[in-house]
Amino acid sequence: MNTFTLQDYGFTQQLDPLHTEGTYARVTAVHKQHYSLMTDQGECLARLKAGIYFNNGTEEFPTTGDYVQIQYNPGGDSLIVRTLPRRSKFSRNDFSGHAAGYAKTVKEQTVAANFDYVFIMQSLNHDFNPRRIERYLALSWQSGAIPVILLTKADLIDDPSEYLAKVQHLANGAKVHAISAKTGEGLDRLSTYLIRGHTIVFLGSSGVGKSSLVNALAGEDMMAVSAIREEDSKGKHTTTHRQLLLLSSGVMVIDTPGMRELGMWESSAGIREGFSDVERYLGNCKFSDCAHTREPGCMVRAALESGELPQERWDSYVALRRETAFVENKAAYLRNKTAQHVALKVGERQRQRGGKHR
Ligand SMILES: Nc1nc2c(ncn2[C@@H]2O[C@H](COP(=O)(O)OP(=O)(O)OP(=O)(O)O)[C@@H](O)[C@H]2O)c(=O)[nH]1
Ligand SMILES: [Mg+2]
């Protein structure tokens, strides 16, 4: 018997700016055709109401963590009729047009919503990659939530302090902790983030120990875990879909599969925030259009030469900026192409109809 209420899942009436009457729910998982929801009536399965979501509707497709309004059906599938505004989200470019269901244009696809913290996880073995942490940080700042970096499997090395120092340099203010789900080392430091009613999303490559941390925090095996490959320490993609879980402490966790798929969808604000230590050198060069390559009076080059600005930090910044610009251009290019294609089809149909009437 389920004794949880939607309030336990973080719902308050303030989340609905329209203050409508109705039944609300939180999306705990997204399947091919169905959504798993938690409501005051307990868990239920739901589908999207077609007239609202598919016929040129403007309603955003729900994702894991979303609060939605539903038409509750105790005898079968409920219907989702509205997606409530999100306070934070992760998005990616949906170039395929399949992932969002039926949308055929390039659009933003939201993959997790309404979380307070992002645990960026990387293990202290061969997976350790500072560049990937910078990338996740930019995405996390962009999401609207607070990133926290966790270096996992601390039991595998004698002293994590060297890694902690390295990551603190690029964290630009985000907190960094070394933990072990196996021995429990460092888990007490996470209590600051484990607040009843709050939601935390776990990000990181397959095998870093996301589901193991869920289980360690839950004190029970809620998620399946499997060994990484011996040869290259890569994970086996054990978690296959994003899943929101309520722990007995009242904290919610969104466990995710290794999010290889997260692209740099519109992350300029996140890059600005994650790289404010780099961006403070911009705008002070002699020439306002300085490309920071060979121009005289370039403050960026001066900071690089004096060592004040680490070269790898600058390189990461430039690479991520370039990638964002590329992603945005690609989206614009595909949008444009789709628009041209649609215009052609419309023209074709009009010509065919015109032909028949003649
Ligand atoms: N030594 C050690 N091993 C750990 C720790 N945490 C997780 N592992 C192991 O790492 C492997 C992968 O752990 P998972 O929790 O399945 O990793 P995941 O990030 O959920 O992986 P995906 O679901 O594939 O994305 C398992 O063999 C775990 O036992 C840890 O703190 N120390
Ligand atoms: Mg997992």
mmCIF file of C-alpha atoms and ligand atoms in Angstrom:
data_model
loop_
_atom_site.group_PDB
_atom_site.id
_atom_site.type_symbol
_atom_site.label_atom_id
_atom_site.label_comp_id
_atom_site.label_asym_id
_atom_site.label_seq_id
_atom_site.Cartn_x
_atom_site.Cartn_y
_atom_site.Cartn_z
ATOM 1 C CA MET A 1 0.000 0.000 0.000
ATOM 2 C CA ASN A 2 1.456 3.321 -1.062
ATOM 3 C CA THR A 3 1.314 5.965 1.627
ATOM 4 C CA PHE A 4 3.147 8.746 -0.190
ATOM 5 C CA THR A 5 1.419 11.900 -1.314
ATOM 6 C CA LEU A 6 2.365 14.159 -4.194
ATOM 7 C CA GLN A 7 3.565 16.645 -1.591
ATOM 8 C CA ASP A 8 6.277 14.158 -0.656
ATOM 9 C CA TYR A 9 7.327 14.419 -4.296
ATOM 10 C CA GLY A 10 7.880 18.155 -3.902
ATOM 11 C CA PHE A 11 4.533 19.375 -5.237
ATOM 12 C CA THR A 12 3.047 22.602 -3.937
ATOM 13 C CA GLN A 13 0.139 24.494 -5.477
ATOM 14 C CA GLN A 14 2.547 27.408 -6.162
ATOM 15 C CA LEU A 15 4.060 25.305 -8.948
ATOM 16 C CA ASP A 16 0.932 25.986 -10.990
ATOM 17 C CA PRO A 17 0.831 29.670 -11.885
ATOM 18 C CA LEU A 18 -2.639 29.219 -13.399
ATOM 19 C CA HIS A 19 -3.979 27.828 -10.090
ATOM 20 C CA THR A 20 -6.365 25.527 -11.885
ATOM 21 C CA GLU A 21 -8.479 22.846 -10.286
ATOM 22 C CA GLY A 22 -7.386 19.367 -11.208
ATOM 23 C CA THR A 23 -5.294 16.346 -10.472
ATOM 24 C CA TYR A 24 -1.538 16.783 -10.466
ATOM 25 C CA ALA A 25 1.259 14.264 -10.761
ATOM 26 C CA ARG A 26 5.041 14.005 -11.015
ATOM 27 C CA VAL A 27 6.679 12.074 -13.836
ATOM 28 C CA THR A 28 8.938 9.377 -12.361
ATOM 29 C CA ALA A 29 9.928 7.722 -15.664
ATOM 30 C CA VAL A 30 9.352 8.072 -19.399
ATOM 31 C CA HIS A 31 8.785 4.933 -21.490
ATOM 32 C CA LYS A 32 8.201 4.605 -25.244
ATOM 33 C CA GLN A 33 4.464 5.262 -25.181
ATOM 34 C CA HIS A 34 3.762 5.677 -21.495
ATOM 35 C CA TYR A 35 4.733 7.799 -18.543
ATOM 36 C CA SER A 36 5.031 6.517 -14.983
ATOM 37 C CA LEU A 37 3.502 9.028 -12.630
ATOM 38 C CA MET A 38 3.127 9.545 -8.907
ATOM 39 C CA THR A 39 -0.183 11.061 -7.843
ATOM 40 C CA ASP A 40 -2.049 11.428 -4.565
ATOM 41 C CA GLN A 41 -3.840 8.249 -5.620
ATOM 42 C CA GLY A 42 -0.531 6.387 -5.842
ATOM 43 C CA GLU A 43 1.449 5.330 -8.903
ATOM 44 C CA CYS A 44 -0.203 5.239 -12.289
ATOM 45 C CA LEU A 45 0.566 5.002 -15.985
ATOM 46 C CA ALA A 46 -0.417 7.759 -18.361
ATOM 47 C CA ARG A 47 -0.353 8.810 -21.991
ATOM 48 C CA LEU A 48 -0.293 12.254 -23.545
ATOM 49 C CA LYS A 49 -3.651 13.710 -24.537
ATOM 50 C CA ALA A 50 -3.209 13.792 -28.309
ATOM 51 C CA GLY A 51 -5.340 16.845 -29.029
ATOM 52 C CA ILE A 52 -3.203 18.886 -26.670
ATOM 53 C CA TYR A 53 0.292 17.604 -27.388
ATOM 54 C CA PHE A 54 0.336 16.552 -31.029
ATOM 55 C CA ASN A 55 -1.875 18.797 -33.143
ATOM 56 C CA ASN A 56 0.561 21.682 -33.419
ATOM 57 C CA GLY A 57 0.219 22.018 -29.686
ATOM 58 C CA THR A 58 2.564 24.343 -27.847
ATOM 59 C CA GLU A 59 2.594 22.268 -24.669
ATOM 60 C CA GLU A 60 6.093 20.970 -23.839
ATOM 61 C CA PHE A 61 6.528 17.187 -23.834
ATOM 62 C CA PRO A 62 6.855 16.003 -20.243
ATOM 63 C CA THR A 63 10.084 14.473 -18.994
ATOM 64 C CA THR A 64 11.339 12.786 -15.842
ATOM 65 C CA GLY A 65 10.874 15.130 -12.893
ATOM 66 C CA ASP A 66 8.130 17.183 -14.505
ATOM 67 C CA TYR A 67 4.973 18.151 -12.676
ATOM 68 C CA VAL A 68 1.948 17.627 -14.886
ATOM 69 C CA GLN A 69 -1.798 17.986 -14.760
ATOM 70 C CA ILE A 70 -3.763 14.866 -15.606
ATOM 71 C CA GLN A 71 -7.205 13.465 -16.233
ATOM 72 C CA TYR A 72 -7.015 10.623 -13.745
ATOM 73 C CA ASN A 73 -8.406 7.279 -14.789
ATOM 74 C CA PRO A 74 -8.539 4.695 -11.973
ATOM 75 C CA GLY A 75 -9.397 1.901 -14.432
ATOM 76 C CA GLY A 76 -6.722 2.422 -17.115
ATOM 77 C CA ASP A 77 -4.250 4.917 -18.539
ATOM 78 C CA SER A 78 -4.603 8.456 -17.259
ATOM 79 C CA LEU A 79 -4.174 11.345 -19.696
ATOM 80 C CA ILE A 80 -1.568 14.092 -19.322
ATOM 81 C CA VAL A 81 -3.081 17.438 -20.278
ATOM 82 C CA ARG A 82 -0.516 20.023 -19.193
ATOM 83 C CA THR A 83 3.185 20.335 -18.370
ATOM 84 C CA LEU A 84 3.776 22.785 -15.530
ATOM 85 C CA PRO A 85 6.552 25.389 -15.831
ATOM 86 C CA ARG A 86 10.001 24.053 -14.899
ATOM 87 C CA ARG A 87 12.381 25.587 -12.393
ATOM 88 C CA SER A 88 15.384 23.762 -13.862
ATOM 89 C CA LYS A 89 16.015 21.431 -16.779
ATOM 90 C CA PHE A 90 18.539 19.617 -18.912
ATOM 91 C CA SER A 91 17.978 19.869 -22.649
ATOM 92 C CA ARG A 92 19.549 18.466 -25.732
ATOM 93 C CA ASN A 93 19.077 18.950 -29.437
ATOM 94 C CA ASP A 94 16.631 16.508 -30.856
ATOM 95 C CA PHE A 95 17.878 16.210 -34.420
ATOM 96 C CA SER A 96 16.142 12.914 -35.044
ATOM 97 C CA GLY A 97 12.585 14.049 -34.591
ATOM 98 C CA HIS A 98 11.835 10.652 -33.035
ATOM 99 C CA ALA A 99 12.838 11.066 -29.440
ATOM 100 C CA ALA A 100 10.197 13.666 -28.658
ATOM 101 C CA GLY A 101 7.561 11.382 -30.083
ATOM 102 C CA TYR A 102 6.086 12.927 -33.137
ATOM 103 C CA ALA A 103 7.878 16.204 -33.656
ATOM 104 C CA LYS A 104 9.557 16.282 -37.045
ATOM 105 C CA THR A 105 11.488 19.487 -36.674
ATOM 106 C CA VAL A 106 14.699 20.116 -34.794
ATOM 107 C CA LYS A 107 13.730 21.104 -31.329
ATOM 108 C CA GLU A 108 14.843 21.253 -27.797
ATOM 109 C CA GLN A 109 14.289 18.000 -25.994
ATOM 110 C CA THR A 110 14.183 18.191 -22.224
ATOM 111 C CA VAL A 111 15.614 15.119 -20.521
ATOM 112 C CA ALA A 112 15.207 15.916 -16.811
ATOM 113 C CA ALA A 113 13.378 18.673 -14.957
ATOM 114 C CA ASN A 114 12.803 20.333 -11.598
ATOM 115 C CA PHE A 115 15.936 19.386 -9.702
ATOM 116 C CA ASP A 116 17.786 21.423 -7.099
ATOM 117 C CA TYR A 117 21.275 19.949 -7.313
ATOM 118 C CA VAL A 118 23.256 18.180 -10.003
ATOM 119 C CA PHE A 119 25.777 15.639 -8.764
ATOM 120 C CA ILE A 120 28.453 15.560 -11.470
ATOM 121 C CA MET A 121 30.127 12.209 -10.902
ATOM 122 C CA GLN A 122 33.442 10.962 -12.113
ATOM 123 C CA SER A 123 35.385 8.025 -10.762
ATOM 124 C CA LEU A 124 38.940 8.147 -9.512
ATOM 125 C CA ASN A 125 40.098 5.511 -11.966
ATOM 126 C CA HIS A 126 40.656 5.596 -15.714
ATOM 127 C CA ASP A 127 37.456 7.581 -16.221
ATOM 128 C CA PHE A 128 39.023 10.687 -14.636
ATOM 129 C CA ASN A 129 38.785 13.487 -17.199
ATOM 130 C CA PRO A 130 38.860 17.171 -16.144
ATOM 131 C CA ARG A 131 37.607 18.373 -19.566
ATOM 132 C CA ARG A 132 34.453 16.322 -19.194
ATOM 133 C CA ILE A 133 33.868 17.847 -15.740
ATOM 134 C CA GLU A 134 34.094 21.353 -17.236
ATOM 135 C CA ARG A 135 31.560 20.400 -19.864
ATOM 136 C CA TYR A 136 29.124 18.952 -17.312
ATOM 137 C CA LEU A 137 29.631 22.042 -15.154
ATOM 138 C CA ALA A 138 28.636 24.411 -17.957
ATOM 139 C CA LEU A 139 25.546 22.312 -18.671
ATOM 140 C CA SER A 140 24.662 22.184 -14.996
ATOM 141 C CA TRP A 141 24.962 25.938 -14.472
ATOM 142 C CA GLN A 142 22.802 26.338 -17.552
ATOM 143 C CA SER A 143 20.177 24.000 -16.092
ATOM 144 C CA GLY A 144 19.254 26.421 -13.316
ATOM 145 C CA ALA A 145 20.315 24.070 -10.505
ATOM 146 C CA ILE A 146 23.477 23.991 -8.378
ATOM 147 C CA PRO A 147 26.266 21.655 -9.480
ATOM 148 C CA VAL A 148 28.294 19.608 -7.001
ATOM 149 C CA ILE A 149 31.245 17.539 -8.211
ATOM 150 C CA LEU A 150 31.680 14.074 -6.741
ATOM 151 C CA LEU A 151 34.877 12.108 -7.325
ATOM 152 C CA THR A 152 33.701 8.561 -6.771
ATOM 153 C CA LYS A 153 35.425 5.287 -5.783
ATOM 154 C CA ALA A 154 37.811 7.113 -3.456
ATOM 155 C CA ASP A 155 38.576 3.713 -1.891
ATOM 156 C CA LEU A 156 40.530 2.790 -5.034
ATOM 157 C CA ILE A 157 43.306 5.300 -4.401
ATOM 158 C CA ASP A 158 45.482 6.087 -1.404
ATOM 159 C CA ASP A 159 45.072 9.838 -1.381
ATOM 160 C CA PRO A 160 42.490 11.770 -3.424
ATOM 161 C CA SER A 161 43.866 15.211 -2.425
ATOM 162 C CA GLU A 162 45.830 15.701 -5.650
ATOM 163 C CA TYR A 163 42.673 15.063 -7.718
ATOM 164 C CA LEU A 164 40.579 17.251 -5.435
ATOM 165 C CA ALA A 165 43.013 20.140 -5.899
ATOM 166 C CA LYS A 166 43.042 19.705 -9.673
ATOM 167 C CA VAL A 167 39.240 19.733 -9.867
ATOM 168 C CA GLN A 168 38.880 22.640 -7.440
ATOM 169 C CA HIS A 169 40.892 24.725 -9.914
ATOM 170 C CA LEU A 170 38.364 24.262 -12.656
ATOM 171 C CA ALA A 171 35.257 24.105 -10.421
ATOM 172 C CA ASN A 172 35.105 27.911 -10.259
ATOM 173 C CA GLY A 173 33.230 27.887 -6.961
ATOM 174 C CA ALA A 174 31.314 24.607 -7.242
ATOM 175 C CA LYS A 175 31.883 22.264 -4.300
ATOM 176 C CA VAL A 176 34.006 19.137 -4.833
ATOM 177 C CA HIS A 177 33.946 15.987 -2.685
ATOM 178 C CA ALA A 178 35.677 12.628 -2.842
ATOM 179 C CA ILE A 179 33.368 9.788 -1.859
ATOM 180 C CA SER A 180 33.069 6.032 -1.844
ATOM 181 C CA ALA A 181 29.717 4.288 -2.079
ATOM 182 C CA LYS A 182 31.555 1.078 -1.178
ATOM 183 C CA THR A 183 33.130 2.160 2.136
ATOM 184 C CA GLY A 184 30.852 5.114 2.911
ATOM 185 C CA GLU A 185 33.844 7.472 2.928
ATOM 186 C CA GLY A 186 32.828 11.120 2.449
ATOM 187 C CA LEU A 187 29.077 10.427 2.331
ATOM 188 C CA ASP A 188 28.463 12.437 5.504
ATOM 189 C CA ARG A 189 29.602 15.560 3.610
ATOM 190 C CA LEU A 190 26.641 15.146 1.253
ATOM 191 C CA SER A 191 24.114 15.773 4.039
ATOM 192 C CA THR A 192 24.098 19.513 3.115
ATOM 193 C CA TYR A 193 22.409 18.608 -0.170
ATOM 194 C CA LEU A 194 20.156 15.823 1.073
ATOM 195 C CA ILE A 195 17.166 17.972 1.961
ATOM 196 C CA ARG A 196 13.654 16.519 2.290
ATOM 197 C CA GLY A 197 11.524 17.556 -0.719
ATOM 198 C CA HIS A 198 14.585 18.411 -2.829
ATOM 199 C CA THR A 199 15.530 16.600 -6.022
ATOM 200 C CA ILE A 200 19.071 15.719 -7.080
ATOM 201 C CA VAL A 201 19.995 14.522 -10.547
ATOM 202 C CA PHE A 202 23.031 12.266 -10.987
ATOM 203 C CA LEU A 203 25.175 12.820 -14.086
ATOM 204 C CA GLY A 204 28.215 10.905 -15.225
ATOM 205 C CA SER A 205 29.505 8.229 -17.572
ATOM 206 C CA SER A 206 28.374 4.650 -17.340
ATOM 207 C CA GLY A 207 30.103 2.804 -14.516
ATOM 208 C CA VAL A 208 31.094 5.775 -12.329
ATOM 209 C CA GLY A 209 28.791 4.514 -9.582
ATOM 210 C CA LYS A 210 25.628 6.615 -9.883
ATOM 211 C CA SER A 211 23.256 3.766 -9.031
ATOM 212 C CA SER A 212 25.647 2.528 -6.324
ATOM 213 C CA LEU A 213 25.402 5.956 -4.684
ATOM 214 C CA VAL A 214 21.590 5.855 -4.920
ATOM 215 C CA ASN A 215 21.669 2.524 -3.089
ATOM 216 C CA ALA A 216 24.183 3.759 -0.498
ATOM 217 C CA LEU A 217 22.058 6.844 0.241
ATOM 218 C CA ALA A 218 18.842 4.795 0.288
ATOM 219 C CA GLY A 219 20.345 2.153 2.558
ATOM 220 C CA GLU A 220 18.802 -0.505 0.296
ATOM 221 C CA ASP A 221 19.225 -1.818 -3.244
ATOM 222 C CA MET A 222 16.777 0.300 -5.219
ATOM 223 C CA MET A 223 18.763 0.267 -8.456
ATOM 224 C CA ALA A 224 20.599 -2.499 -10.317
ATOM 225 C CA VAL A 225 24.382 -2.178 -10.418
ATOM 226 C CA SER A 226 26.870 -4.111 -12.504
ATOM 227 C CA ALA A 227 30.622 -4.471 -12.711
ATOM 228 C CA ILE A 228 32.601 -2.340 -15.146
ATOM 229 C CA ARG A 229 34.724 -3.942 -17.899
ATOM 230 C CA GLU A 230 38.126 -5.037 -16.635
ATOM 231 C CA GLU A 231 40.034 -3.959 -19.773
ATOM 232 C CA ASP A 232 39.139 -0.280 -19.929
ATOM 233 C CA SER A 233 37.069 0.452 -16.797
ATOM 234 C CA LYS A 234 34.070 1.375 -18.950
ATOM 235 C CA GLY A 235 30.554 0.782 -17.639
ATOM 236 C CA LYS A 236 28.000 -1.533 -19.216
ATOM 237 C CA HIS A 237 25.092 0.927 -19.387
ATOM 238 C CA THR A 238 23.238 -0.871 -16.644
ATOM 239 C CA THR A 239 20.732 1.920 -16.017
ATOM 240 C CA THR A 240 18.768 2.273 -19.226
ATOM 241 C CA HIS A 241 16.319 5.073 -18.528
ATOM 242 C CA ARG A 242 16.033 8.058 -16.274
ATOM 243 C CA GLN A 243 14.203 7.230 -13.084
ATOM 244 C CA LEU A 244 13.023 9.446 -10.242
ATOM 245 C CA LEU A 245 13.164 7.747 -6.854
ATOM 246 C CA LEU A 246 11.980 8.902 -3.458
ATOM 247 C CA LEU A 247 14.368 7.845 -0.699
ATOM 248 C CA SER A 248 13.088 7.155 2.819
ATOM 249 C CA SER A 249 14.876 10.347 3.926
ATOM 250 C CA GLY A 250 12.408 12.328 1.783
ATOM 251 C CA VAL A 251 15.072 13.260 -0.787
ATOM 252 C CA MET A 252 14.397 12.522 -4.453
ATOM 253 C CA VAL A 253 17.061 11.319 -6.829
ATOM 254 C CA ILE A 254 16.941 11.124 -10.610
ATOM 255 C CA ASP A 255 19.275 8.293 -11.560
ATOM 256 C CA THR A 256 20.312 8.459 -15.194
ATOM 257 C CA PRO A 257 22.016 6.222 -17.725
ATOM 258 C CA GLY A 258 25.518 7.431 -18.605
ATOM 259 C CA MET A 259 24.391 10.654 -20.304
ATOM 260 C CA ARG A 260 26.555 10.434 -23.410
ATOM 261 C CA GLU A 261 23.733 12.038 -25.257
ATOM 262 C CA LEU A 262 23.737 15.406 -23.481
ATOM 263 C CA GLY A 263 24.818 17.983 -26.040
ATOM 264 C CA MET A 264 25.568 21.641 -25.558
ATOM 265 C CA TRP A 265 22.038 22.876 -26.267
ATOM 266 C CA GLU A 266 22.091 26.648 -25.747
ATOM 267 C CA SER A 267 24.658 26.648 -23.002
ATOM 268 C CA SER A 268 26.160 30.126 -23.348
ATOM 269 C CA ALA A 269 24.814 31.247 -19.966
ATOM 270 C CA GLY A 270 26.180 28.082 -18.357
ATOM 271 C CA ILE A 271 29.578 28.622 -19.976
ATOM 272 C CA ARG A 272 29.593 32.224 -18.744
ATOM 273 C CA GLU A 273 28.908 31.043 -15.217
ATOM 274 C CA GLY A 274 31.273 28.070 -15.300
ATOM 275 C CA PHE A 275 34.072 30.155 -16.839
ATOM 276 C CA SER A 276 33.658 33.522 -15.112
ATOM 277 C CA ASP A 277 37.334 33.196 -14.067
ATOM 278 C CA VAL A 278 38.257 33.126 -17.787
ATOM 279 C CA GLU A 279 35.722 35.666 -19.001
ATOM 280 C CA ARG A 280 37.037 38.367 -16.684
ATOM 281 C CA TYR A 281 40.011 38.713 -19.047
ATOM 282 C CA LEU A 282 37.734 39.501 -21.975
ATOM 283 C CA GLY A 283 36.707 42.977 -23.040
ATOM 284 C CA ASN A 284 39.890 44.682 -21.827
ATOM 285 C CA CYS A 285 42.095 44.165 -24.885
ATOM 286 C CA LYS A 286 43.406 47.093 -26.929
ATOM 287 C CA PHE A 287 41.170 46.202 -29.871
ATOM 288 C CA SER A 288 37.506 45.589 -29.185
ATOM 289 C CA ASP A 289 37.394 42.861 -31.853
ATOM 290 C CA CYS A 290 40.551 41.144 -30.544
ATOM 291 C CA ALA A 291 40.644 37.457 -31.519
ATOM 292 C CA HIS A 292 43.191 36.735 -28.747
ATOM 293 C CA THR A 293 45.676 35.212 -31.154
ATOM 294 C CA ARG A 294 48.439 37.658 -32.183
ATOM 295 C CA GLU A 295 46.993 41.138 -31.652
ATOM 296 C CA PRO A 296 49.047 43.660 -29.661
ATOM 297 C CA GLY A 297 47.617 44.707 -26.300
ATOM 298 C CA CYS A 298 45.746 41.409 -25.836
ATOM 299 C CA MET A 299 44.964 40.882 -22.151
ATOM 300 C CA VAL A 300 44.139 37.204 -22.630
ATOM 301 C CA ARG A 301 47.559 36.451 -24.130
ATOM 302 C CA ALA A 302 49.214 38.465 -21.360
ATOM 303 C CA ALA A 303 47.368 36.432 -18.698
ATOM 304 C CA LEU A 304 48.290 33.193 -20.464
ATOM 305 C CA GLU A 305 51.931 34.196 -20.756
ATOM 306 C CA SER A 306 52.200 35.193 -17.101
ATOM 307 C CA GLY A 307 50.543 31.920 -16.121
ATOM 308 C CA GLU A 308 47.730 33.797 -14.363
ATOM 309 C CA LEU A 309 45.253 32.132 -16.709
ATOM 310 C CA PRO A 310 46.063 28.422 -17.177
ATOM 311 C CA GLN A 311 46.371 27.467 -20.865
ATOM 312 C CA GLU A 312 44.151 24.372 -20.501
ATOM 313 C CA ARG A 313 41.390 26.462 -18.907
ATOM 314 C CA TRP A 314 41.473 28.837 -21.903
ATOM 315 C CA ASP A 315 41.553 25.921 -24.344
ATOM 316 C CA SER A 316 38.497 24.322 -22.696
ATOM 317 C CA TYR A 317 36.653 27.619 -22.784
ATOM 318 C CA VAL A 318 37.372 28.162 -26.486
ATOM 319 C CA ALA A 319 36.425 24.562 -27.334
ATOM 320 C CA LEU A 320 33.102 24.729 -25.489
ATOM 321 C CA ARG A 321 32.244 28.126 -26.989
ATOM 322 C CA ARG A 322 32.991 26.742 -30.432
ATOM 323 C CA GLU A 323 30.867 23.667 -29.770
ATOM 324 C CA THR A 324 27.912 25.752 -28.565
ATOM 325 C CA ALA A 325 28.136 27.956 -31.631
ATOM 326 C CA PHE A 326 28.282 24.849 -33.806
ATOM 327 C CA VAL A 327 25.290 23.252 -32.103
ATOM 328 C CA GLU A 328 23.292 26.465 -32.383
ATOM 329 C CA ASN A 329 24.245 26.870 -36.039
ATOM 330 C CA LYS A 330 23.433 23.265 -36.783
ATOM 331 C CA ALA A 331 20.025 23.609 -35.149
ATOM 332 C CA ALA A 332 19.389 26.809 -37.113
ATOM 333 C CA TYR A 333 20.612 25.134 -40.310
ATOM 334 C CA LEU A 334 18.318 22.140 -39.814
ATOM 335 C CA ARG A 335 15.382 24.328 -38.832
ATOM 336 C CA ASN A 336 15.934 26.298 -42.006
ATOM 337 C CA LYS A 337 16.230 23.143 -44.077
ATOM 338 C CA THR A 338 13.017 21.762 -42.573
ATOM 339 C CA ALA A 339 11.241 25.054 -43.302
ATOM 340 C CA GLN A 340 12.430 24.941 -46.921
ATOM 341 C CA HIS A 341 11.317 21.320 -47.197
ATOM 342 C CA VAL A 342 7.870 22.158 -45.791
ATOM 343 C CA ALA A 343 7.554 25.138 -48.188
ATOM 344 C CA LEU A 344 8.430 22.863 -51.116
ATOM 345 C CA LYS A 345 5.873 20.263 -50.055
ATOM 346 C CA VAL A 346 3.189 22.919 -49.620
ATOM 347 C CA GLY A 347 4.007 24.353 -53.050
ATOM 348 C CA GLU A 348 3.843 20.847 -54.543
ATOM 349 C CA ARG A 349 0.465 20.128 -52.971
ATOM 350 C CA GLN A 350 -0.898 23.500 -54.084
ATOM 351 C CA ARG A 351 0.267 22.808 -57.649
ATOM 352 C CA GLN A 352 -1.354 19.344 -57.571
ATOM 353 C CA ARG A 353 -4.641 20.755 -56.304
ATOM 354 C CA GLY A 354 -4.459 23.577 -58.839
ATOM 355 C CA GLY A 355 -3.912 20.955 -61.588
ATOM 356 C CA LYS A 356 -7.012 18.994 -60.580
ATOM 357 C CA HIS A 357 -9.218 22.048 -60.683
ATOM 358 C CA ARG A 358 -8.148 23.056 -64.110
HETATM 359 N N1 LIG B 1 35.539 0.263 -5.554
HETATM 360 C C1 LIG B 1 34.370 0.860 -5.743
HETATM 361 N N2 LIG B 1 33.535 0.424 -6.688
HETATM 362 C C2 LIG B 1 32.357 1.056 -6.847
HETATM 363 C C3 LIG B 1 31.977 2.175 -6.073
HETATM 364 N N3 LIG B 1 30.770 2.608 -6.515
HETATM 365 C C4 LIG B 1 30.411 1.796 -7.510
HETATM 366 N N4 LIG B 1 31.358 0.836 -7.713
HETATM 367 C C5 LIG B 1 31.312 -0.233 -8.713
HETATM 368 O O1 LIG B 1 31.312 0.316 -10.015
HETATM 369 C C6 LIG B 1 30.515 -0.511 -10.875
HETATM 370 C C7 LIG B 1 29.473 0.335 -11.619
HETATM 371 O O2 LIG B 1 28.579 0.903 -10.676
HETATM 372 P P1 LIG B 1 27.123 1.409 -11.045
HETATM 373 O O3 LIG B 1 26.544 1.984 -9.791
HETATM 374 O O4 LIG B 1 26.351 0.359 -11.755
HETATM 375 O O5 LIG B 1 27.477 2.580 -12.088
HETATM 376 P P2 LIG B 1 26.476 3.564 -12.861
HETATM 377 O O6 LIG B 1 27.119 4.897 -12.887
HETATM 378 O O7 LIG B 1 25.121 3.499 -12.272
HETATM 379 O O8 LIG B 1 26.493 2.956 -14.335
HETATM 380 P P3 LIG B 1 25.343 3.000 -15.487
HETATM 381 O O9 LIG B 1 24.049 2.585 -14.862
HETATM 382 O O10 LIG B 1 25.830 2.005 -16.488
HETATM 383 O O11 LIG B 1 25.328 4.398 -16.030
HETATM 384 C C8 LIG B 1 29.916 -1.599 -9.970
HETATM 385 O O12 LIG B 1 30.719 -2.745 -10.080
HETATM 386 C C9 LIG B 1 30.027 -1.029 -8.602
HETATM 387 O O13 LIG B 1 30.138 -2.025 -7.590
HETATM 388 C C10 LIG B 1 32.890 2.615 -5.070
HETATM 389 O O14 LIG B 1 32.657 3.583 -4.332
HETATM 390 N N5 LIG B 1 34.059 1.920 -4.949
HETATM 391 MG MG MG B 2 23.296 3.001 -13.097
#
